[in-house]
Tab-separated table of C-alpha atoms in Angstrom:
chain	number	residue	atom	x	y	z
C	30	UNK	CA	36.320	180.495	97.794
C	31	UNK	CA	34.639	183.968	97.499
C	32	UNK	CA	37.158	186.788	96.279
C	33	UNK	CA	37.706	189.780	98.578
C	34	UNK	CA	35.990	192.902	97.514
C	35	UNK	CA	38.699	195.743	97.734
C	36	UNK	CA	37.804	198.777	99.881
C	37	UNK	CA	39.124	202.044	99.143
C	38	UNK	CA	40.033	205.398	100.784
C	39	UNK	CA	39.425	208.502	98.782
C	40	UNK	CA	41.032	211.815	98.982
C	41	UNK	CA	39.506	214.670	100.846
C	42	UNK	CA	40.305	218.376	100.706
C	43	UNK	CA	42.241	220.085	103.459
C	44	UNK	CA	39.412	221.406	105.734
C	45	UNK	CA	41.372	224.228	107.629
C	46	UNK	CA	40.557	227.841	107.992
C	47	UNK	CA	43.915	229.026	106.744
C	48	UNK	CA	47.422	228.205	105.165
C	49	UNK	CA	48.589	228.030	108.733
C	50	UNK	CA	45.891	225.472	109.928
C	51	UNK	CA	45.465	223.365	106.747
C	52	UNK	CA	43.405	220.687	108.958
C	53	UNK	CA	39.958	221.218	110.388
C	54	UNK	CA	39.476	220.126	113.999
C	55	UNK	CA	37.422	217.273	112.790
C	56	UNK	CA	40.276	216.186	110.432
C	57	UNK	CA	42.775	216.337	113.311
C	58	UNK	CA	40.489	214.035	115.657
C	59	UNK	CA	39.961	211.612	112.679
C	60	UNK	CA	43.836	211.275	112.454
C	61	UNK	CA	44.420	211.066	116.036
C	62	UNK	CA	41.865	208.354	116.287
C	63	UNK	CA	42.218	206.425	113.179
C	64	UNK	CA	45.835	207.000	112.375
C	65	UNK	CA	45.613	207.924	108.664
C	66	UNK	CA	44.032	210.412	106.243
C	67	UNK	CA	44.202	211.209	102.714
C	68	UNK	CA	44.389	214.568	101.312
C	69	UNK	CA	43.880	216.014	97.979
C	70	UNK	CA	45.201	219.733	97.914
C	71	UNK	CA	47.814	220.119	100.535
C	72	UNK	CA	50.815	220.962	98.123
C	73	UNK	CA	50.354	223.390	94.978
C	74	UNK	CA	49.889	221.688	91.672
C	75	UNK	CA	52.784	223.490	90.168
C	76	UNK	CA	55.248	222.004	92.787
C	77	UNK	CA	54.041	218.324	92.452
C	78	UNK	CA	54.121	218.556	88.606
C	79	UNK	CA	57.866	219.800	88.786
C	80	UNK	CA	58.662	217.367	91.427
C	81	UNK	CA	57.324	214.420	89.313
C	82	UNK	CA	59.290	215.501	86.146
C	83	UNK	CA	62.621	215.932	88.449
C	84	UNK	CA	62.014	212.403	89.963
C	85	UNK	CA	61.488	210.942	86.585
C	86	UNK	CA	64.557	212.647	85.267
C	87	UNK	CA	66.850	211.891	88.036
C	88	UNK	CA	65.846	208.134	88.384
C	89	UNK	CA	66.410	207.705	84.517
C	90	UNK	CA	65.676	204.302	83.334
C	91	UNK	CA	66.700	202.143	86.636
C	92	UNK	CA	64.729	201.460	89.630
C	93	UNK	CA	65.789	203.732	92.639
C	94	UNK	CA	65.804	201.501	95.691
C	95	UNK	CA	63.980	202.748	98.581
C	96	UNK	CA	66.306	203.952	101.259
C	97	UNK	CA	69.318	204.585	99.223
C	98	UNK	CA	71.167	207.958	99.575
C	99	UNK	CA	71.173	209.780	96.199
C	100	UNK	CA	69.981	212.787	94.533
C	101	UNK	CA	66.506	212.068	95.465
C	102	UNK	CA	67.044	212.632	98.882
C	103	UNK	CA	67.193	215.952	100.560
C	104	UNK	CA	68.987	218.026	99.839
C	105	UNK	CA	68.861	217.465	96.199
C	106	UNK	CA	69.626	219.278	92.701
C	107	UNK	CA	65.921	219.117	92.524
C	108	UNK	CA	64.564	222.534	93.923
C	109	UNK	CA	61.012	220.903	93.799
C	110	UNK	CA	62.227	218.086	96.265
C	111	UNK	CA	63.671	220.484	98.592
C	112	UNK	CA	60.838	222.770	98.576
C	113	UNK	CA	58.309	219.763	99.137
C	114	UNK	CA	60.518	218.529	101.991
C	115	UNK	CA	59.944	221.672	103.933
C	116	UNK	CA	56.696	223.297	102.638
C	117	UNK	CA	55.014	225.482	105.147
C	118	UNK	CA	51.709	223.875	104.451
C	119	UNK	CA	53.055	220.387	105.427
C	120	UNK	CA	55.028	222.074	108.531
C	121	UNK	CA	51.806	223.642	109.547
C	122	UNK	CA	50.009	220.292	109.228
C	123	UNK	CA	52.570	218.390	111.327
C	124	UNK	CA	52.486	220.849	114.183
C	125	UNK	CA	48.702	220.642	114.228
C	126	UNK	CA	48.762	216.838	114.392
C	127	UNK	CA	51.629	216.765	117.002
C	128	UNK	CA	50.473	219.640	119.111
C	129	UNK	CA	53.730	221.484	118.984
C	130	UNK	CA	55.793	223.577	116.514
C	131	UNK	CA	59.124	222.099	118.046
C	132	UNK	CA	59.465	219.570	115.353
C	133	UNK	CA	62.359	217.952	113.097
C	134	UNK	CA	62.780	216.451	109.666
C	135	UNK	CA	63.924	213.096	109.749
C	136	UNK	CA	63.158	211.777	106.404
C	137	UNK	CA	62.935	213.059	102.739
C	138	UNK	CA	63.238	210.866	99.846
C	139	UNK	CA	61.524	210.347	96.418
C	140	UNK	CA	61.689	207.262	94.431
C	141	UNK	CA	59.870	204.962	91.820
C	142	UNK	CA	58.439	201.609	91.779
C	143	UNK	CA	57.802	199.885	88.474
C	144	UNK	CA	55.163	196.988	87.713
C	145	UNK	CA	56.860	193.561	86.475
C	146	UNK	CA	55.090	190.673	84.738
C	147	UNK	CA	54.038	187.293	86.005
C	148	UNK	CA	56.970	185.622	84.976
C	149	UNK	CA	59.288	188.031	86.783
C	150	UNK	CA	56.907	188.143	89.747
C	151	UNK	CA	57.075	184.303	90.133
C	152	UNK	CA	60.811	184.408	90.492
C	153	UNK	CA	60.757	187.440	92.901
C	154	UNK	CA	63.036	187.405	96.256
C	155	UNK	CA	61.726	187.312	99.546
C	156	UNK	CA	62.919	191.073	100.030
C	157	UNK	CA	61.115	192.146	97.052
C	158	UNK	CA	58.691	195.084	97.494
C	159	UNK	CA	56.076	194.354	94.777
C	160	UNK	CA	53.393	192.887	97.204
C	161	UNK	CA	54.445	193.864	100.726
C	162	UNK	CA	53.559	192.074	103.838
C	163	UNK	CA	51.477	194.269	106.068
C	164	UNK	CA	53.898	195.901	108.646
C	165	UNK	CA	54.605	199.123	110.789
C	166	UNK	CA	57.459	201.497	109.871
C	167	UNK	CA	58.757	202.150	113.479
C	168	UNK	CA	61.398	199.385	113.342
C	169	UNK	CA	63.396	201.263	110.495
C	170	UNK	CA	63.030	204.610	112.456
C	171	UNK	CA	63.783	203.855	116.120
C	172	UNK	CA	65.529	201.328	118.359
C	173	UNK	CA	62.673	201.381	120.526
C	174	UNK	CA	58.693	201.008	120.477
C	175	UNK	CA	56.383	203.934	119.604
C	176	UNK	CA	54.953	205.837	122.464
C	177	UNK	CA	51.189	205.369	123.627
C	178	UNK	CA	48.800	206.036	120.749
C	179	UNK	CA	47.651	209.278	122.454
C	180	UNK	CA	51.082	210.850	122.371
C	181	UNK	CA	52.550	210.191	118.779
C	182	UNK	CA	56.249	210.630	118.153
C	183	UNK	CA	55.933	211.488	114.531
C	184	UNK	CA	53.927	212.253	111.318
C	185	UNK	CA	54.815	210.104	108.384
C	186	UNK	CA	53.636	211.260	104.683
C	187	UNK	CA	53.374	209.665	101.299
C	188	UNK	CA	53.210	212.358	98.571
C	189	UNK	CA	51.971	210.553	95.203
C	190	UNK	CA	52.987	211.670	91.953
C	191	UNK	CA	51.091	209.466	89.642
C	192	UNK	CA	47.659	208.420	89.243
C	193	UNK	CA	46.107	205.018	90.910
C	194	UNK	CA	43.921	204.376	87.942
C	195	UNK	CA	46.740	204.538	85.658
C	196	UNK	CA	49.317	202.345	87.588
C	197	UNK	CA	47.778	200.899	90.771
C	198	UNK	CA	49.908	200.437	93.724
C	199	UNK	CA	47.908	202.053	96.382
C	200	UNK	CA	49.063	201.909	99.921
C	201	UNK	CA	46.727	199.590	102.068
C	202	UNK	CA	46.175	200.676	105.479
C	203	UNK	CA	44.435	199.160	108.524
C	204	UNK	CA	42.848	202.395	110.435
C	205	UNK	CA	42.360	202.103	114.078
C	206	UNK	CA	38.675	201.780	115.127
C	207	UNK	CA	38.541	203.118	118.770
C	208	UNK	CA	40.598	202.299	121.782
C	209	UNK	CA	39.510	198.822	122.092
C	210	UNK	CA	40.430	197.804	118.579
C	211	UNK	CA	42.203	194.354	118.815
C	212	UNK	CA	44.621	195.246	115.895
C	213	UNK	CA	46.142	197.989	118.075
C	214	UNK	CA	45.840	196.585	121.560
C	215	UNK	CA	49.092	196.604	123.779
C	216	UNK	CA	51.670	194.005	122.339
C	217	UNK	CA	50.360	193.584	118.832
C	218	UNK	CA	52.464	196.044	117.130
C	219	UNK	CA	55.626	193.827	117.722
C	220	UNK	CA	53.671	190.957	115.468
C	221	UNK	CA	55.449	192.456	112.283
C	222	UNK	CA	58.204	190.674	110.173
C	223	UNK	CA	61.581	191.513	111.696
C	224	UNK	CA	60.456	192.149	115.168
C	225	UNK	CA	58.774	188.831	115.685
C	226	UNK	CA	59.901	186.364	112.758
C	227	UNK	CA	62.132	186.480	110.170
C	228	UNK	CA	62.528	189.933	108.100
C	229	UNK	CA	60.608	189.193	104.896
C	230	UNK	CA	59.162	191.799	102.752
C	231	UNK	CA	57.048	189.619	100.202
C	232	UNK	CA	53.430	189.099	101.511
C	233	UNK	CA	52.950	185.563	100.499
C	234	UNK	CA	56.294	184.416	101.586
C	235	UNK	CA	56.133	186.255	104.844
C	236	UNK	CA	52.865	184.811	105.528
C	237	UNK	CA	53.584	181.281	104.724
C	238	UNK	CA	56.536	181.319	107.087
C	239	UNK	CA	54.087	182.504	109.958
C	240	UNK	CA	51.526	179.980	109.017
C	241	UNK	CA	54.058	177.089	109.474
C	242	UNK	CA	55.936	178.441	112.559
C	243	UNK	CA	53.720	180.838	114.414
C	244	UNK	CA	50.123	179.759	113.558
C	245	UNK	CA	48.489	182.244	116.011
C	246	UNK	CA	50.301	185.247	114.820
C	247	UNK	CA	49.336	184.225	111.354
C	248	UNK	CA	45.846	183.982	112.089
C	249	UNK	CA	46.047	187.609	113.584
C	250	UNK	CA	47.798	189.071	110.569
C	251	UNK	CA	45.287	187.533	108.341
C	252	UNK	CA	42.438	189.684	110.098
C	253	UNK	CA	44.611	192.740	109.118
C	254	UNK	CA	44.625	191.972	105.548
C	255	UNK	CA	40.735	191.391	105.560
C	256	UNK	CA	40.338	194.985	106.998
C	257	UNK	CA	42.654	196.903	104.957
C	258	UNK	CA	41.712	199.694	102.829
C	259	UNK	CA	43.625	200.855	99.591
C	260	UNK	CA	44.505	204.669	98.995
C	261	UNK	CA	43.018	205.722	95.720
C	262	UNK	CA	45.332	208.492	95.207
C	263	UNK	CA	45.855	211.153	92.305
C	264	UNK	CA	48.688	213.201	91.504
C	265	UNK	CA	49.431	215.432	94.578
C	266	UNK	CA	47.588	213.298	97.041
C	267	UNK	CA	49.237	213.020	100.337
C	268	UNK	CA	48.726	210.004	102.728
C	269	UNK	CA	49.328	211.293	106.086
C	270	UNK	CA	49.921	208.292	108.613
C	271	UNK	CA	51.960	207.158	111.554
C	272	UNK	CA	54.746	204.939	112.219
C	273	UNK	CA	52.675	202.686	114.300
C	274	UNK	CA	49.822	202.057	111.645
C	275	UNK	CA	49.559	198.867	110.005
C	276	UNK	CA	49.866	199.234	106.140
C	277	UNK	CA	51.697	197.800	103.025
C	278	UNK	CA	52.765	198.376	99.446
C	279	UNK	CA	50.407	196.631	96.849
C	280	UNK	CA	51.379	195.766	93.350
C	281	UNK	CA	52.090	198.402	90.446
C	282	UNK	CA	50.444	197.580	87.035
C	283	UNK	CA	52.669	195.766	84.556
C	284	UNK	CA	54.563	198.226	82.301
C	285	UNK	CA	53.752	201.100	84.501
C	286	UNK	CA	55.898	203.288	87.043
C	287	UNK	CA	54.426	204.984	90.288
C	288	UNK	CA	56.425	207.922	91.559
C	289	UNK	CA	56.272	208.839	95.249
C	290	UNK	CA	57.942	210.902	98.019
C	291	UNK	CA	58.300	209.925	101.542
C	292	UNK	CA	58.580	212.456	104.363
C	293	UNK	CA	58.692	212.033	108.179
C	294	UNK	CA	58.681	214.733	110.922
C	295	UNK	CA	59.165	213.956	114.494
C	296	UNK	CA	58.829	215.936	117.808
C	297	UNK	CA	62.093	217.358	118.753
C	298	UNK	CA	61.898	215.849	122.123
C	299	UNK	CA	61.414	212.324	120.496
C	300	UNK	CA	65.079	211.795	120.347
C	301	UNK	CA	64.451	207.975	119.971
C	302	UNK	CA	63.316	208.850	116.618
C	303	UNK	CA	66.501	208.354	114.336
C	304	UNK	CA	67.220	210.126	111.091
C	305	UNK	CA	66.360	207.998	108.218
C	306	UNK	CA	68.625	210.098	105.729
C	307	UNK	CA	72.212	210.844	106.509
C	308	UNK	CA	73.013	214.170	108.453
C	309	UNK	CA	72.187	217.349	106.290
C	310	UNK	CA	75.648	218.709	106.869
C	311	UNK	CA	77.227	215.602	105.658
C	312	UNK	CA	75.196	215.589	102.581
C	313	UNK	CA	76.298	219.446	102.081
C	314	UNK	CA	79.624	218.001	102.325
C	315	UNK	CA	79.566	214.942	100.069
C	316	UNK	CA	76.911	215.890	97.513
C	317	UNK	CA	76.369	219.700	97.461
C	318	UNK	CA	79.921	220.950	97.201
C	319	UNK	CA	81.194	223.024	95.070
C	320	UNK	CA	77.853	224.425	94.436
C	321	UNK	CA	76.873	224.587	98.093
C	322	UNK	CA	73.295	223.792	97.167
C	323	UNK	CA	72.148	223.226	100.836
C	324	UNK	CA	73.489	226.658	102.099
C	325	UNK	CA	71.788	228.220	99.144
C	326	UNK	CA	68.475	226.478	99.774
C	327	UNK	CA	68.607	227.267	103.503
C	328	UNK	CA	69.437	230.866	102.758
C	329	UNK	CA	65.996	231.214	100.861
C	330	UNK	CA	63.874	229.393	103.713
C	331	UNK	CA	61.766	231.150	106.337
C	332	UNK	CA	63.070	230.884	109.929
C	333	UNK	CA	60.458	227.786	110.643
C	334	UNK	CA	61.708	225.993	107.658
C	335	UNK	CA	65.258	226.302	108.845
C	336	UNK	CA	64.548	225.352	112.244
C	337	UNK	CA	63.155	221.970	111.297
C	338	UNK	CA	66.591	221.128	109.960
C	339	UNK	CA	68.013	221.795	113.311
C	340	UNK	CA	68.937	225.421	112.605
C	341	UNK	CA	68.688	227.449	115.732
C	342	UNK	CA	65.543	229.423	116.188
C	343	UNK	CA	65.454	233.254	116.571
C	344	UNK	CA	65.836	233.709	120.245
C	345	UNK	CA	67.824	230.517	120.816
C	346	UNK	CA	70.649	230.621	123.311
C	347	UNK	CA	72.964	229.949	120.456
C	348	UNK	CA	72.731	233.346	119.028
C	349	UNK	CA	75.166	236.202	120.109
C	350	UNK	CA	76.944	238.806	118.294
C	351	UNK	CA	79.832	236.613	117.591
C	352	UNK	CA	77.849	233.698	116.200
C	353	UNK	CA	75.536	235.757	114.316
C	354	UNK	CA	78.448	237.699	112.766
C	355	UNK	CA	80.021	234.383	111.609
C	356	UNK	CA	76.854	232.824	110.302
C	357	UNK	CA	76.180	236.034	108.460
C	358	UNK	CA	79.466	235.632	106.817
C	359	UNK	CA	78.986	232.077	105.974
C	360	UNK	CA	75.945	232.797	103.884
C	361	UNK	CA	76.688	236.269	102.607
C	362	UNK	CA	77.234	234.699	99.081
C	363	UNK	CA	73.447	233.650	99.272
C	364	UNK	CA	72.072	236.965	100.561
C	365	UNK	CA	70.553	235.201	103.621
C	366	UNK	CA	68.219	237.467	105.793
C	367	UNK	CA	69.276	237.248	109.322
C	368	UNK	CA	67.129	240.241	110.450
C	369	UNK	CA	64.630	237.956	112.346
C	370	UNK	CA	67.611	236.837	114.587
C	371	UNK	CA	68.964	240.133	114.894
C	372	UNK	CA	65.467	241.413	116.109
C	373	UNK	CA	65.106	238.723	118.534
C	374	UNK	CA	68.628	239.627	119.949
C	375	UNK	CA	67.777	243.241	120.108
C	376	UNK	CA	64.199	242.500	121.817
C	377	UNK	CA	66.157	240.443	124.302
C	378	UNK	CA	68.524	243.145	125.267
C	379	UNK	CA	65.912	245.612	125.377
C	380	UNK	CA	63.734	243.166	127.949
C	381	UNK	CA	67.077	242.915	129.835
C	382	UNK	CA	67.349	246.888	130.353
C	383	UNK	CA	64.103	246.963	131.506
C	384	UNK	CA	64.894	244.917	134.601
C	385	UNK	CA	67.939	247.292	135.180
C	386	UNK	CA	70.520	245.055	133.875
C	387	UNK	CA	72.196	245.156	130.507
C	388	UNK	CA	74.324	242.147	130.623
C	389	UNK	CA	72.825	239.590	132.821
C	390	UNK	CA	70.086	237.010	132.257
C	391	UNK	CA	67.003	236.911	134.288
C	392	UNK	CA	68.447	234.204	136.349
C	393	UNK	CA	71.417	236.324	136.926
C	394	UNK	CA	69.271	239.448	137.860
C	395	UNK	CA	67.682	237.266	140.478
C	396	UNK	CA	71.117	236.350	141.997
C	397	UNK	CA	72.109	239.933	141.851
C	398	UNK	CA	69.197	241.028	143.657
C	399	UNK	CA	69.522	238.469	146.360
C	400	UNK	CA	73.192	239.416	147.091
C	401	UNK	CA	71.952	243.135	147.258
C	402	UNK	CA	69.322	242.321	149.972
C	403	UNK	CA	72.037	240.433	151.898
C	404	UNK	CA	74.276	243.647	152.016
C	405	UNK	CA	71.384	245.812	152.993
C	406	UNK	CA	70.605	243.414	155.644
C	407	UNK	CA	74.126	243.632	156.900
C	408	UNK	CA	75.224	247.332	156.883
C	409	UNK	CA	78.618	246.605	158.662
C	410	UNK	CA	79.481	244.157	155.886
C	411	UNK	CA	80.706	246.824	153.327
C	412	UNK	CA	83.150	248.726	155.725
C	413	UNK	CA	84.317	245.507	157.015
C	414	UNK	CA	85.168	244.282	153.463
C	415	UNK	CA	86.949	247.752	152.929
C	416	UNK	CA	89.298	247.296	155.854
C	417	UNK	CA	90.098	243.611	154.830
C	418	UNK	CA	91.151	244.948	151.427
C	419	UNK	CA	93.385	247.705	152.889
C	420	UNK	CA	95.081	245.246	155.345
C	421	UNK	CA	95.891	242.761	152.321
C	422	UNK	CA	97.377	245.581	150.089
C	423	UNK	CA	99.376	246.613	153.058
C	424	UNK	CA	100.677	243.036	153.516
C	425	UNK	CA	101.464	243.035	149.738
C	426	UNK	CA	103.370	246.124	149.872
C	427	UNK	CA	105.325	245.156	152.732
C	428	UNK	CA	106.287	241.747	150.937
C	429	UNK	CA	107.084	243.444	147.821
C	430	UNK	CA	109.793	245.487	149.337
């Protein structure tokens, strides 16, 4: 039998015109059609180098299990990890792909994966991640099913902190080839372990199960393996993909370790996408005290970076004189700049004054105007109201005697 010749995906530079628009229009169209793009220069080299060093130091000599809450999940003692999680270039990329700046961070964690020898590999468990079965990520992130392809719910990112030539382990993906692609036709995304068939992580064991129990599904899945291309990454490379993309992890070279970080952003209104990590405020309570690391980190962020964590944006109805003063007091030790929130409040009040109302919203102003017109249409109304009030006071006065 002829051995399959491996196909590769190589990284390309961001083609956008500015920091705020890191992707070109062609790259946006490509991601929206194919479902994946491999970028070489999204984040600063200094940041990815610092993050690599921190992940290696924090993880120590033990494998960090993907999905575990630890100091390798945001917020972390690693400033580099915190910075990468909400880096403005990454946020701008996501807003370009989802077509909205109203987004939320739902996953941010780093981890390492080490290669094992053939003896250990032969005794691996079905849940082992060394040579993964092909799958989609959505069952781990939502209790439903992804939206239609043309209206993606989220953007997922793998930030590689190692080099493919050194340790292997490139993510294999099956990019979508047009709307008629049989791999992505309606109903196919459920043909993944844990949704159809047993949840088995290992490729050989999963496909053996399908072959014996569900041969038609096995045949479909084999066609996916024949199409896969492997990300040939370098340190700092970013794979931008989707939760409804077929992909899998491949084996790491024996004696080497691959370091990565997984980050996911969703549209704010895609509430069916759950938070992979525990709540940021809970981590602030359980892992960040007494140093209050999360609050110190938030204080240094820009408003848009805070907003992706669920912090109310400038102009949000949450903000008023009372809440602004209270939040200012909470973050006072960290010198948080709340001027953008104050300015938006001032601008809102100024706008209200231009319509002749200091304390009402536009809706209230509209109601007041309607009431005024009603009084003008009934000139007898105010005198009658005065007479009623006078009689009422007279009655009260009599009863009070």
